[in-house]
Structure formats: structure tokens, C-alpha cells
XYZ file of C-alpha atoms in Angstrom:
705
model
C 0.075 0.025 0.062
C 1.140 3.427 -0.959
C 0.796 6.294 1.504
C 0.791 9.686 -0.167
C 2.139 12.466 2.159
C 2.810 16.030 0.985
C 5.444 17.992 2.812
C 5.979 21.702 2.446
C 9.717 21.655 2.546
C 9.880 25.653 2.764
C 8.130 25.714 6.246
C 10.084 24.656 8.956
C 8.340 22.777 12.011
C 7.364 25.108 14.672
C 7.070 23.354 17.861
C 7.465 26.458 20.053
C 3.977 27.737 18.875
C 2.559 24.411 19.845
C 3.542 24.577 23.565
C 2.618 28.304 23.791
C -0.967 27.381 22.585
C -1.142 24.652 25.132
C 0.038 27.066 27.898
C -2.169 29.741 27.090
C -5.394 27.427 27.441
C -4.260 26.396 31.026
C -7.329 26.018 33.297
C -5.831 26.226 36.521
C -3.170 28.495 38.397
C 0.143 26.564 38.016
C 1.682 28.557 41.014
C -1.149 27.437 43.165
C -0.783 23.783 41.913
C 3.038 23.995 42.972
C 1.877 24.815 46.484
C 0.049 21.665 46.369
C 3.130 19.541 45.142
C 5.637 21.351 47.472
C 3.336 21.158 50.389
C 2.689 24.942 51.119
C 3.134 28.280 49.710
C 6.144 28.858 51.872
C 7.859 25.745 50.594
C 7.050 26.712 46.979
C 8.525 30.226 47.413
C 11.536 28.683 49.193
C 12.075 26.165 46.287
C 11.829 29.029 43.873
C 14.440 31.011 45.617
C 16.864 28.131 45.848
C 16.485 27.394 42.158
C 17.047 30.815 41.061
C 20.110 31.181 43.290
C 21.821 28.025 41.936
C 21.028 28.746 38.264
C 22.645 32.030 38.575
C 25.685 30.492 40.473
C 28.414 29.933 37.755
C 29.910 27.164 39.693
C 26.715 25.280 40.755
C 24.658 25.643 37.655
C 24.259 22.676 35.510
C 24.787 22.862 31.662
C 24.873 20.482 28.710
C 28.592 20.548 28.709
C 28.570 18.116 31.705
C 27.344 15.398 29.429
C 30.723 15.334 27.806
C 32.888 15.267 30.789
C 35.393 12.566 31.694
C 35.262 10.796 34.918
C 38.199 13.167 36.073
C 36.460 16.241 35.166
C 33.174 15.057 36.817
C 35.219 14.513 39.977
C 36.974 17.913 39.858
C 33.990 19.774 39.237
C 32.084 18.014 41.929
C 34.857 19.004 44.432
C 34.557 22.716 43.340
C 30.930 22.675 43.853
C 31.073 21.099 47.283
C 33.436 24.014 48.034
C 31.008 26.306 46.685
C 28.004 24.787 48.623
C 29.834 25.215 51.740
C 29.343 28.889 51.584
C 25.599 28.409 51.743
C 25.595 26.095 54.655
C 27.414 28.672 56.545
C 24.293 31.167 56.030
C 21.270 28.589 56.266
C 19.863 26.341 58.946
C 20.361 22.760 58.657
C 16.926 22.013 57.575
C 17.038 24.806 54.895
C 20.186 23.482 53.585
C 18.879 20.013 53.277
C 15.957 21.172 51.297
C 18.409 22.950 49.132
C 20.482 19.761 48.183
C 17.381 17.903 47.750
C 16.909 20.002 44.520
C 20.457 19.637 43.650
C 19.781 15.736 43.362
C 17.685 16.735 40.177
C 20.485 18.202 38.177
C 23.477 17.053 39.580
C 22.927 13.876 41.437
C 26.856 13.219 42.098
C 27.208 16.385 44.003
C 24.159 15.629 46.068
C 25.621 12.290 46.869
C 29.105 13.178 47.401
C 28.094 15.822 49.845
C 25.148 13.929 51.094
C 27.336 11.002 52.231
C 28.960 13.654 54.582
C 25.930 15.423 55.859
C 23.319 12.718 55.538
C 25.058 9.598 56.162
C 28.120 10.391 58.296
C 26.639 13.159 60.428
C 23.251 11.146 60.336
C 25.135 8.272 61.930
C 26.575 10.787 64.479
C 23.123 11.709 65.366
C 21.496 8.399 65.384
C 24.121 6.525 67.219
C 26.231 9.107 69.149
C 25.645 10.417 72.694
C 24.614 14.305 72.766
C 28.217 14.980 73.805
C 29.573 12.978 71.068
C 27.370 14.663 68.439
C 28.149 17.926 69.856
C 31.844 17.401 69.481
C 32.182 15.723 66.202
C 29.448 17.618 64.402
C 29.615 21.187 66.008
C 32.770 21.684 67.983
C 34.806 20.244 65.098
C 32.548 22.164 62.738
C 31.843 18.990 60.589
C 28.461 20.066 60.102
C 29.662 23.071 58.278
C 31.988 20.963 56.049
C 35.209 22.248 57.847
C 38.106 20.184 59.430
C 36.470 16.815 58.776
C 34.892 15.214 55.814
C 33.153 11.896 56.602
C 32.226 8.771 54.962
C 29.852 6.125 55.613
C 31.781 2.729 55.875
C 29.118 0.090 56.278
C 29.058 -2.090 53.135
C 31.734 -4.789 52.534
C 32.891 -6.593 49.644
C 31.112 -9.934 50.827
C 28.153 -8.231 52.586
C 25.775 -5.455 51.673
C 22.077 -5.914 52.628
C 22.977 -8.324 55.409
C 24.212 -5.745 57.728
C 24.332 -8.080 60.735
C 26.842 -10.279 58.932
C 29.414 -7.564 58.532
C 32.948 -8.836 59.408
C 35.101 -6.064 60.212
C 36.098 -6.244 63.948
C 36.394 -3.637 66.740
C 38.021 -5.723 69.596
C 38.420 -3.827 73.030
C 41.669 -3.687 74.497
C 40.711 -2.948 78.156
C 44.318 -2.346 79.131
C 44.883 0.430 76.725
C 41.303 1.598 76.798
C 41.143 1.218 73.107
C 39.463 -0.541 70.288
C 41.526 -2.254 67.786
C 39.722 -2.041 64.227
C 40.703 -4.861 61.840
C 39.906 -6.208 58.415
C 40.063 -10.051 58.917
C 40.160 -11.173 55.265
C 39.505 -9.615 51.783
C 35.708 -10.216 52.170
C 35.515 -7.640 55.185
C 37.140 -5.020 52.992
C 34.862 -1.958 53.104
C 33.532 -1.482 49.573
C 31.499 1.283 47.720
C 32.446 3.763 50.188
C 31.507 7.112 48.806
C 34.255 9.684 49.430
C 36.636 7.301 50.631
C 39.084 7.194 47.661
C 39.997 10.962 47.895
C 37.977 12.963 50.226
C 37.136 11.549 53.468
C 39.305 12.103 56.783
C 37.053 10.129 58.965
C 34.738 7.145 58.465
C 31.696 5.974 60.490
C 32.841 2.284 60.549
C 30.138 -0.420 61.158
C 32.083 -3.269 62.789
C 31.706 -6.205 65.162
C 31.971 -5.178 68.869
C 34.254 -7.645 70.457
C 34.617 -7.343 74.273
C 36.480 -9.903 76.355
C 36.035 -12.486 73.533
C 32.218 -12.042 73.234
C 30.816 -10.888 69.845
C 28.042 -8.331 70.630
C 27.037 -7.621 66.908
C 27.647 -4.694 64.687
C 28.036 -1.456 66.172
C 29.416 2.097 64.987
C 32.883 3.774 65.334
C 34.546 6.755 64.344
C 37.723 6.164 62.668
C 40.293 8.605 61.469
C 41.476 7.749 57.891
C 43.868 10.737 56.945
C 45.838 13.332 58.840
C 45.547 17.007 58.742
C 47.719 17.057 55.653
C 45.257 14.600 54.043
C 47.866 11.735 54.249
C 46.743 8.190 55.081
C 47.129 7.273 58.573
C 49.187 4.018 59.450
C 47.134 0.898 59.256
C 44.685 2.391 56.708
C 44.758 1.064 53.142
C 42.456 2.892 50.529
C 41.934 2.454 46.834
C 39.424 3.679 44.183
C 36.938 1.098 43.142
C 37.053 2.393 39.498
C 34.598 2.676 36.703
C 30.984 2.561 37.598
C 27.518 2.765 35.805
C 27.060 6.375 36.843
C 27.633 9.138 39.325
C 31.331 9.548 38.241
C 31.749 12.592 40.331
C 31.726 10.313 43.498
C 35.209 8.928 44.559
C 33.874 5.591 45.705
C 36.541 3.595 47.473
C 37.592 0.603 49.282
C 39.141 0.591 52.811
C 41.153 -1.894 54.823
C 42.069 -1.539 58.378
C 45.032 -3.396 59.855
C 45.110 -3.233 63.590
C 44.018 0.304 63.792
C 43.774 1.669 67.093
C 41.228 4.370 68.257
C 40.157 5.465 71.887
C 37.290 3.651 73.631
C 35.114 6.968 73.397
C 35.376 6.855 69.535
C 32.738 4.374 69.660
C 29.202 6.142 69.196
C 27.462 5.223 72.508
C 23.928 6.735 72.318
C 22.363 3.178 72.768
C 25.230 0.679 73.082
C 27.663 1.620 75.746
C 31.116 0.040 76.682
C 32.900 1.145 80.019
C 36.555 1.300 80.668
C 36.023 -2.079 82.618
C 34.534 -3.793 79.648
C 30.908 -3.790 80.742
C 28.528 -3.610 77.880
C 24.983 -2.009 77.727
C 22.994 -2.889 74.650
C 20.090 -0.925 72.960
C 16.542 -1.989 73.523
C 16.171 -2.434 69.627
C 18.945 -2.896 67.173
C 17.152 -1.217 64.576
C 17.924 2.033 66.404
C 21.624 1.890 65.272
C 20.612 2.059 61.650
C 18.654 5.224 61.739
C 21.167 6.894 59.400
C 19.797 4.706 56.812
C 16.374 5.939 57.456
C 17.107 9.495 56.456
C 18.704 8.225 53.154
C 15.354 6.306 52.244
C 13.306 9.406 53.049
C 15.421 11.279 50.603
C 15.177 8.776 47.884
C 11.314 8.945 48.098
C 11.820 12.636 47.357
C 14.214 11.932 44.700
C 11.552 9.755 43.202
C 9.251 12.889 42.839
C 11.965 15.130 41.616
C 13.449 12.868 38.978
C 10.100 11.731 37.772
C 8.963 15.332 37.548
C 11.989 16.137 35.315
C 11.733 13.141 32.898
C 7.971 13.515 32.417
C 8.362 17.103 31.727
C 11.044 16.454 29.053
C 8.935 13.671 27.542
C 5.678 15.753 27.536
C 7.067 19.038 25.847
C 8.646 16.786 23.361
C 5.405 14.965 22.705
C 3.593 18.100 22.342
C 6.210 19.817 19.936
C 6.956 16.657 18.031
C 4.777 15.896 14.889
C 5.081 12.332 13.088
C 2.715 10.620 10.769
C -0.879 11.475 10.633
C -3.609 10.009 12.968
C -6.102 7.625 11.285
C -8.701 10.150 11.733
C -6.757 12.978 10.284
C -8.006 14.826 7.199
C -6.011 15.070 4.098
C -4.949 18.820 4.760
C -4.095 18.313 8.215
C -0.485 18.537 9.531
C 1.296 15.438 10.839
C -0.159 14.694 14.136
C 1.405 15.544 17.680
C 2.885 12.501 19.426
C 0.721 13.419 22.572
C -2.549 13.047 20.537
C -2.035 9.450 19.737
C -3.901 7.426 22.289
C -1.016 5.175 22.792
C 1.538 8.019 23.789
C -1.076 9.334 26.199
C -1.434 5.739 27.835
C 2.585 5.743 27.994
C 3.106 9.208 29.537
C 0.027 10.534 31.308
C -0.022 7.866 33.872
C 3.602 8.650 34.750
C 2.406 12.220 35.196
C -0.386 11.189 37.565
C 2.163 8.846 39.491
C 4.509 11.825 40.020
C 1.830 13.806 41.464
C 1.103 11.058 43.957
C 4.984 10.822 44.758
C 4.933 14.611 45.603
C 2.656 14.236 48.865
C 3.857 10.723 49.634
C 7.222 12.062 50.009
C 6.185 15.277 52.042
C 4.248 12.991 54.489
C 7.130 10.543 54.953
C 9.598 13.276 55.513
C 7.374 15.024 58.013
C 6.693 11.808 59.932
C 10.431 10.732 59.804
C 11.450 14.298 61.344
C 8.854 14.234 63.987
C 9.480 10.717 65.108
C 13.432 11.298 65.382
C 12.962 14.425 67.103
C 10.533 12.832 69.789
C 12.845 9.870 70.203
C 15.981 12.283 70.807
C 14.049 14.245 73.284
C 12.858 11.203 75.143
C 16.493 9.820 75.067
C 17.609 13.165 76.448
C 15.036 13.248 79.142
C 15.757 9.646 80.040
C 11.880 9.158 79.562
C 11.499 5.495 79.175
C 7.819 5.672 78.170
C 8.794 8.228 75.504
C 11.667 6.075 74.300
C 9.098 3.046 74.176
C 6.601 5.007 72.211
C 9.516 6.296 69.898
C 10.727 2.724 69.129
C 7.221 1.769 68.142
C 7.038 4.883 65.872
C 10.528 3.964 64.333
C 9.139 0.396 63.671
C 6.366 1.837 61.614
C 8.731 4.364 59.928
C 11.100 1.553 58.996
C 8.105 -0.360 57.366
C 6.825 2.720 55.434
C 10.153 3.870 54.275
C 11.255 0.611 53.398
C 8.063 -0.062 51.187
C 8.342 3.382 49.645
C 12.122 3.460 48.997
C 12.000 0.208 47.165
C 8.570 0.848 45.282
C 9.299 4.521 44.504
C 12.991 3.893 43.252
C 11.785 0.999 40.918
C 9.015 3.044 39.336
C 11.145 5.915 39.009
C 13.894 3.880 37.039
C 11.041 2.683 34.834
C 9.726 6.215 34.310
C 13.172 7.388 33.095
C 13.413 4.719 30.377
C 9.717 5.042 29.218
C 10.106 8.705 28.907
C 13.289 8.027 27.041
C 11.626 5.789 24.572
C 8.741 8.007 24.256
C 11.221 10.540 22.739
C 12.244 8.006 19.968
C 15.767 8.149 18.830
C 16.333 11.751 19.873
C 15.723 10.375 23.370
C 18.948 8.367 22.988
C 21.120 11.292 22.796
C 23.000 12.062 26.014
C 21.882 15.798 25.622
C 18.290 14.753 26.056
C 19.256 14.041 29.709
C 17.792 10.343 30.008
C 20.959 8.323 29.526
C 22.866 9.983 32.332
C 19.422 10.180 34.435
C 19.031 6.352 34.012
C 22.740 5.502 34.940
C 22.771 7.819 37.822
C 19.507 6.833 39.341
C 19.829 3.018 38.928
C 21.977 2.710 42.034
C 18.995 3.803 44.026
C 17.409 0.583 43.602
C 20.290 -1.448 45.297
C 22.127 1.162 47.849
C 20.967 1.727 51.267
C 18.713 -1.363 51.194
C 18.457 -3.745 48.120
C 15.097 -3.133 46.855
C 14.105 -6.771 46.931
C 15.557 -7.450 50.525
C 13.598 -4.375 51.478
C 10.393 -5.676 49.994
C 10.648 -8.949 51.581
C 11.454 -7.407 55.096
C 8.345 -5.202 54.773
C 6.201 -8.002 53.591
C 7.268 -10.229 56.449
C 6.274 -7.522 58.842
C 2.805 -7.309 57.128
C 2.333 -11.168 57.538
C 3.594 -11.211 61.185
C 1.371 -8.436 62.035
C -1.727 -9.984 60.232
C -0.831 -13.300 62.068
C -0.855 -11.312 65.570
C -4.322 -9.671 64.750
C -5.996 -12.974 63.513
C -4.482 -15.411 66.106
C -3.732 -13.366 69.166
C -6.144 -10.193 68.747
C -3.126 -7.936 69.041
C -3.788 -4.291 67.592
C -1.352 -2.770 65.210
C -0.607 0.869 64.785
C 1.105 3.287 62.499
C 1.053 2.522 58.644
C -0.328 -0.897 59.436
C -3.381 0.144 61.523
C -5.783 -0.951 58.784
C -4.881 -4.402 59.440
C -6.970 -4.292 62.561
C -10.124 -4.961 60.493
C -8.693 -7.947 58.771
C -11.216 -10.390 60.228
C -14.228 -8.489 58.807
C -12.760 -8.302 55.283
C -11.006 -11.661 54.750
C -13.368 -13.663 52.358
C -14.296 -13.523 48.720
C -16.597 -10.215 48.861
C -16.148 -8.006 45.806
C -15.130 -4.589 46.799
C -14.935 -2.851 43.661
C -17.246 -2.519 40.633
C -16.976 -0.301 37.481
C -19.168 2.396 39.078
C -16.566 2.560 41.846
C -13.664 3.473 39.625
C -14.381 7.189 39.800
C -14.034 7.275 43.538
C -10.556 6.966 44.415
C -11.499 6.331 48.106
C -13.310 3.217 47.275
C -10.156 2.150 45.472
C -8.121 2.793 48.428
C -10.370 0.412 50.415
C -9.887 -2.165 47.714
C -6.070 -1.750 48.338
C -6.599 -2.359 51.859
C -8.702 -5.462 51.343
C -6.166 -6.754 48.745
C -3.317 -6.448 51.260
C -5.193 -8.263 54.051
C -6.395 -11.176 51.847
C -2.943 -11.540 50.220
C -1.132 -11.379 53.760
C -3.481 -13.945 55.039
C -2.865 -16.340 52.086
C 0.985 -15.774 52.642
C 0.489 -16.635 56.119
C -1.489 -19.899 55.295
C 1.237 -20.884 52.826
C 3.825 -20.055 55.540
C 2.289 -22.328 58.032
C 2.060 -25.145 55.436
C 5.637 -24.769 54.274
C 7.070 -25.152 57.735
C 7.960 -21.243 58.191
C 9.930 -21.227 54.960
C 9.769 -17.436 54.523
C 12.172 -17.635 51.512
C 9.323 -19.568 49.664
C 6.962 -16.643 49.646
C 9.744 -14.162 48.848
C 7.847 -12.923 45.660
C 4.623 -12.665 47.475
C 6.299 -10.527 50.213
C 7.678 -8.159 47.640
C 4.349 -7.617 46.102
C 2.717 -6.928 49.427
C 5.309 -4.218 50.081
C 4.613 -2.683 46.743
C 0.981 -2.547 47.533
C 1.685 -1.140 50.758
C 3.631 1.798 49.216
C 0.614 2.424 46.853
C -1.486 2.517 49.883
C 0.491 5.136 51.481
C 0.815 7.296 48.407
C -2.734 7.137 47.431
C -3.772 7.847 51.100
C -1.472 10.752 51.294
C -2.552 12.118 47.911
C -6.408 12.007 48.619
C -5.850 13.384 52.137
C -4.078 16.344 50.677
C -6.469 16.996 47.951
C -9.351 17.032 50.609
C -7.378 19.613 52.838
C -6.192 22.072 50.218
C -8.036 25.584 50.375
C -7.446 25.870 46.599
C -10.741 24.142 45.643
C -10.348 25.053 41.955
C -7.665 22.564 41.662
C -9.697 19.645 42.811
C -11.299 18.730 39.454
C -7.964 18.096 37.760
C -6.341 16.567 40.882
C -9.449 14.211 41.316
C -8.718 12.963 37.550
C -5.076 12.414 38.408
C -6.032 10.428 41.531
C -8.420 8.385 39.581
C -5.784 7.683 36.756
C -3.138 6.804 39.323
C -5.330 4.316 41.133
C -6.714 2.978 38.037
C -3.545 2.464 35.775
C -0.625 2.140 38.228
C -2.527 0.269 41.213
C -5.470 -1.739 39.817
C -4.030 -2.369 36.436
C -0.733 -2.896 37.551
C -1.613 -5.605 40.294
C -4.684 -6.888 38.499
C -3.472 -10.313 39.048
C -3.830 -10.033 42.929
C -7.029 -7.915 42.794
C -8.632 -10.744 40.640
C -7.027 -13.732 42.568
C -8.450 -12.608 45.723
C -11.837 -11.378 44.317
C -11.475 -7.804 45.352
C -12.495 -6.591 42.008
C -14.554 -8.445 39.368
C -13.179 -9.396 35.879
C -15.749 -7.106 34.417
C -14.259 -4.127 36.449
C -10.846 -4.966 35.227
C -12.032 -5.160 31.525
C -13.975 -1.737 31.756
C -10.723 -0.387 33.494
C -8.306 -1.140 30.598
C -10.925 -0.694 27.643
C -12.839 2.438 28.854
C -11.883 4.099 32.085
C -8.182 4.593 31.728
C -8.478 5.747 28.040
C -11.164 8.148 28.964
C -9.138 9.638 31.852
C -6.006 10.046 29.554
C -8.137 11.880 27.031
C -9.682 14.185 30.012
C -6.149 15.060 31.094
C -4.725 15.515 27.679
C -5.397 19.300 27.519
C -3.811 19.783 30.935
C -0.233 18.140 30.329
C 1.759 21.167 29.791
C 0.167 23.301 32.662
C 0.491 20.070 34.886
C 4.233 19.803 33.974
C 4.894 23.572 34.211
C 3.557 23.227 37.725
C 6.806 21.467 38.949
C 8.362 24.829 38.124
C 11.711 23.326 37.082
C 13.963 25.850 35.411
C 15.573 25.021 32.014
C 18.997 24.763 34.115
C 17.260 21.878 36.370
C 15.804 20.360 33.204
C 19.068 20.233 31.396
C 17.683 18.677 28.260
C 17.898 19.551 24.623
C 14.522 18.335 24.143
C 12.702 19.719 27.220
C 13.239 23.388 27.550
C 10.487 25.635 28.521
C 10.189 27.304 25.271
C 9.485 23.950 23.535
C 11.799 24.828 20.602
C 13.084 21.328 20.311
C 14.920 21.400 17.111
C 16.719 24.633 17.322
C 17.732 24.030 20.891
C 19.022 20.508 20.080
C 20.854 21.658 17.021
C 22.523 24.577 19.211
C 23.597 22.255 21.971
C 25.167 19.718 19.528
C 27.034 22.451 17.759
C 28.151 24.221 20.880
C 29.578 21.000 22.264
C 30.899 19.651 19.105
C 31.874 22.560 16.995
C 32.059 21.593 13.211
C 35.466 21.031 11.950
C 37.290 20.137 8.732
C 40.410 18.362 10.321
C 40.649 14.664 10.131
C 40.064 12.651 13.011
C 42.699 11.487 15.407
C 42.317 7.959 14.203
C 42.090 8.895 10.501
C 45.396 7.193 9.468
C 43.887 3.863 10.742
C 40.610 4.501 8.852
C 42.447 5.461 5.649
C 44.700 2.260 6.009
C 41.473 0.230 6.317
C 40.066 1.661 3.167
C 43.113 1.768 1.207
C 44.454 -1.560 1.997
C 46.048 -3.633 -0.778
C 44.005 -6.509 -2.240
C 43.693 -9.929 -0.694
C 45.981 -11.278 -3.474
C 48.762 -8.641 -2.860
C 48.628 -9.485 0.934
C 48.907 -12.928 0.140
C 51.852 -12.365 -2.042
C 50.096 -13.970 -4.931
C 50.783 -17.302 -3.453
C 47.156 -18.364 -3.717
C 46.968 -17.321 -7.365
C 46.304 -19.692 -10.340
C 49.896 -19.129 -11.516
C 51.074 -20.354 -8.114
C 48.746 -23.265 -8.042
C 49.769 -24.273 -11.492
C 53.463 -24.283 -10.530
C 53.144 -25.909 -7.130
C 50.969 -28.503 -8.331
C 53.279 -29.758 -11.309
C 54.449 -33.137 -11.351
C 57.791 -32.123 -12.686
């Protein structure tokens, strides 16, 4: 079949005009929508101020040039940026600066991580595990919190152990006579590995090592161990190297560390919960998880990253989809222009659910951060006041927080990595260009699925808590609290009563109820299987991960709906309700349709209607809003840093300019031209064989004479 397409070659494409038309038809105030996304007007204005400062800062601002940097250039520039950022931290509160570097994660993740290891993990470890005097000394008196005198790293992971923190093998043996700990790497498997900042930057490490006192192993505790002296030379007994090329984040100097009988004073052990006296008496914490609170802050940050990164890539892909015309829709008229990508139903199905998911990420991240901050502050206050009731309450809150953060960290990072690649593919061949921003984003973000808790391990851990808690509710009548409070209704919803019908799909609260029921029924079935399999938790590992994912979506959807119900800007509600419907329908119900059907939470009729009618209709309804909804993220061109995603929508001219600026046209030969010329101008095969395989040679050599 021949398709006749007439192209006016004198008229260049004008994607800029298309995005302006979309923007001019906005039906809501994007500034007020940003208040919703950031949590408040005050936070929104703060974010705007931070972005403006950083995009005007010649050291901090990102540019397309970074896509062509070598590893050495990435590291050098990252170090310069840390020096520049230290000027900001001297002028801001710690909370303000934490929110600033949260934005940096979008446009310079390696900078965010390299300084975040110091401020978030090292100092977070001091706060979580050190006494108040130790925290005051190491973080404040030494001015470590202001990136002065000390630069810290977080030495938890080892070559042979990562997720299994309890299995770490570095030792800290107490020498009572000298009142010292001896830190030692007993074998190659105990080498500290992947330690951000270790290779070149860190002067000190928060080392996770096995506490050995009087021959008894008390498990993994935390110690401050100096690595380099005041002239930045390695101290005796410290061996450090660079772990080499990585998939992404080349600006981080990840390294390995080995300790050879390194001695530190007893009081270099962080003793907020675990204490060792000069006599060798050991006092252990009420809950070992308290020692890992530094990881909690990292997981909270990664959920916020999921929102920031997804908002960036969906903005790029959406702006490109509005400006890019390709082919003609089946319903187009002969005189119509080629159709916009965003007007194809398939393209809408690929992108608009990601947009809805990103809106759900925003409030979930805000709620998790607020809950985490409140819980840690209350626990610190209780410890300071020696308030045992407060400590007990804090421990219970921490347990709930570990469950919530584990499910959200794993689920949101998985989804974000998927979002990045889907948005890249939605931009076709141009999405493969480094200057589009997707390639570096994917490589830089991928690590979030495995660091600070491997996602599958976290998922199984969270799922295990769900099954244990539903067992307590059903068998022992114990009441749960926190994120799992809804399990208290388990007895009334176990069964096969259908919860959701096609008529309920427009009510996200009804979908939320269906998610609760699905979690309860699936958890109960996992419990039944577990009992039948002699408590073989590994056998139900895949089920546990699915439970964790559903719990994360329960948290995200509930946070989203609660926020929508509370906002004063009621004019935003219609479009937010459509987003909530689409998120609950496409990401949750369609994404987990097997579970919802297996446990008869929804009918097959509902799932069929969902995919065939409900989701396509929602995408069509939201189609006119895609540019205002992405504009509402209020990401500047510096933060977007993409040839395809600039605010003006001028995708072709912007892309061409970036390519020319970074790769100026030239007429000189390539450095490897001689090799290529030799390839093309090589002698014939006969000449290279010295004519030894020629007919003449054959005749002579085969002669009987």
C-alpha cells in the first residue's frame, strides 16, 4: 500500500508555537498547583528562591557541557561545587540546606551524593548513634556540620556483605588495658567497599564493625575512625583505593578501605544506645534497628528523589510529545498537519499515567519526611530526658517508620527508574542522545534500587512485617498501629466479597479501600502458605515483595487523597481528582490486576472496563492539561538540562545548538584517521597473500615435474 504524504519543505516545523498554545489554554493556576506539590506556599517560594540562586551561580549551575565530561572532570567539578556549597551552609539552617541539596539531586546527583554522604550519612550516623556530647563534639565543635576540618564517609558495606548488615565482618576488639578499640579487616571479604568519599575526600569514617569485648561478639556497632591526617595523608594501618569505573555518578570517589590493627580511643565508639565502660561492661540498645537510623534519612531522601526525578523526565517527554509531529492520525483529514505525538492514544497511555504517579509521589514524599522528622525529634527528646515511656513510644514509631520507608524507598525507586526509560523511549531516537538527559539520568538513578537497602531485600522485609502483624491480629487479637493500623479490620474483610465495581472507579477512596482489602487477603494467604511450608519465608519471597509494593501504593494514594481533601484552593480539585483516578486505575489496579482478581477484590468485568474504557477516557480528559501540569513542577531550564525539554518548546533549534556548541563543526581529520584510511586503502587480498594463492602459483606448485 502506498501512502501519499505531501510535505511543504519551505516551512520549518514550529514546535515552539504548539507549546505556547497549550500553555495559554491552562485552566488552573500553576503557581497554586505548585503549592500543592511542595506542600505549602512557603515551601514553594523557598524552592523557587533556591533554584534561582543556583542557576545564577556559575559554579553550581548545570549545563549540557557536563554530558561530555570525563570521569576526572566530573570529580574535579564536583569537588569545586562542594567548596561552593559550603558557603551556603554557613548562611542557612541545617533544615534549609537539606531542602536545597534535595533540589541539587535533580540536576547534579553526583554532587548531591558526594556531599550527602558527609552531611546525611556520616553526620546522620553521629546523630543516630552518638551520645549528645559525642554529636556536639564531632558535628559542631569540630565544625563537621559546616564541612570544615572533617570530611566524613559511611563505611558500612563490605565486599562480601551488603544488605545483611548483621553479617558484617570488620572487627572492633576492645583492649581493656589500653582503653582502646582495635579495628581490623580480617580477610578480603571484610574490605569496606563502595564507600562514597573514601578514595580521595574523607578524613574520617563512620565504621560499622563487630563489637568484641572479652572475647564475646556483641554484633555490629558504629565507630568513628580517622583515615587521613591534617595534611590529608593516610594514617598508619589504613589502606584505601578507588573502586574504578561505575555505571554512573562519576563525580563520587567511591573507594575501598582495609584496616590493619588500627587503634582508636574507646570513646570513638558511638554510644547513644550501646555503651562500653572502661571495665569492659557492655550495655545494649532496646532495639538493634535504632543503630541503623542513618539509613532511614537516606530512604526518606530517595522517596523525594523519586518525585523530583520523575517530574524532570516526564516534563521533558511531555514537552517533546507536544512539539513533535510524526505521521498522521488515522482520523486525520488530508490537509491536516502531521499529528502531535501526545495526540496519539498510545502515547497518552504511556506518559499521562506517569504524570499522575509523579503527583502521587509528591505528597507521599512530603508526608514521609514530616513523619520521619517528627519521630526522630521525639525519640531524641525522650533519650535526652531519660523518659522510658517516651523511648518505648519512639521505638514503636520507628518500627512503623522503617516499614513505611522500606516499602516506599523500594517501590518508588523501581518505578522512577522505569519512568526514566519509558520517557526516553517516548522521545524516540532523539531520547538516546546524552543531551536529552535520559541516559545520564538512568545511569545515575539506577543505584538507588540497590544502595541503602537492596529493593528486593527491603520488599521482603516489609512483606514479612505485614504477615507477622496480620498473624498477631488474627491469631492473638493484638492491635497494630502506624502504617499498618488498617490490619486491625482484617477479620471483617477476609473472604471473597467483591469490593470494587465499574461504578466505583471514579471514587479513589473506594479504590483505597480495595487496596486495603487486597493487602489483608494476600497477607492472610501468605500466612497460610507459610504455615503449610514449615515457616519457609524464602518460599513466599515474591509474594512478600508484592505486598510491600501494594503497601507503598496504599501510603501514596492515601497521602494524595488526604492532601486533596485539605487544600483551600478548591479550583484545583477537578484536575487533581482526575489524576488520582488515573493513578489508582493504571498504576495500582491495572498494575496489580492479578492480585485483585485472585482474591476477588474486583470483578473481571471491572478490570476489563478499566483497561478498555476508564483509563483511555481519563487520559483523554487530562490531555489538555499536560503542559500546565508539568509547568507546575516549576523546574527551570537549568534543572531540566535537556535538549528536548526546554520551557520554550523549541526542540529542534535547541537540540541543534547544543550539539554544535559541544561539538563544533571542523574540517580536520579525526585523530584515528590514519587507521581508517589504512582500512579503506588496504591492498587487495591477493597482494597481501603475495600472490601465493593465485592460479599461476597453483599451476607451478601442483606440477609433477
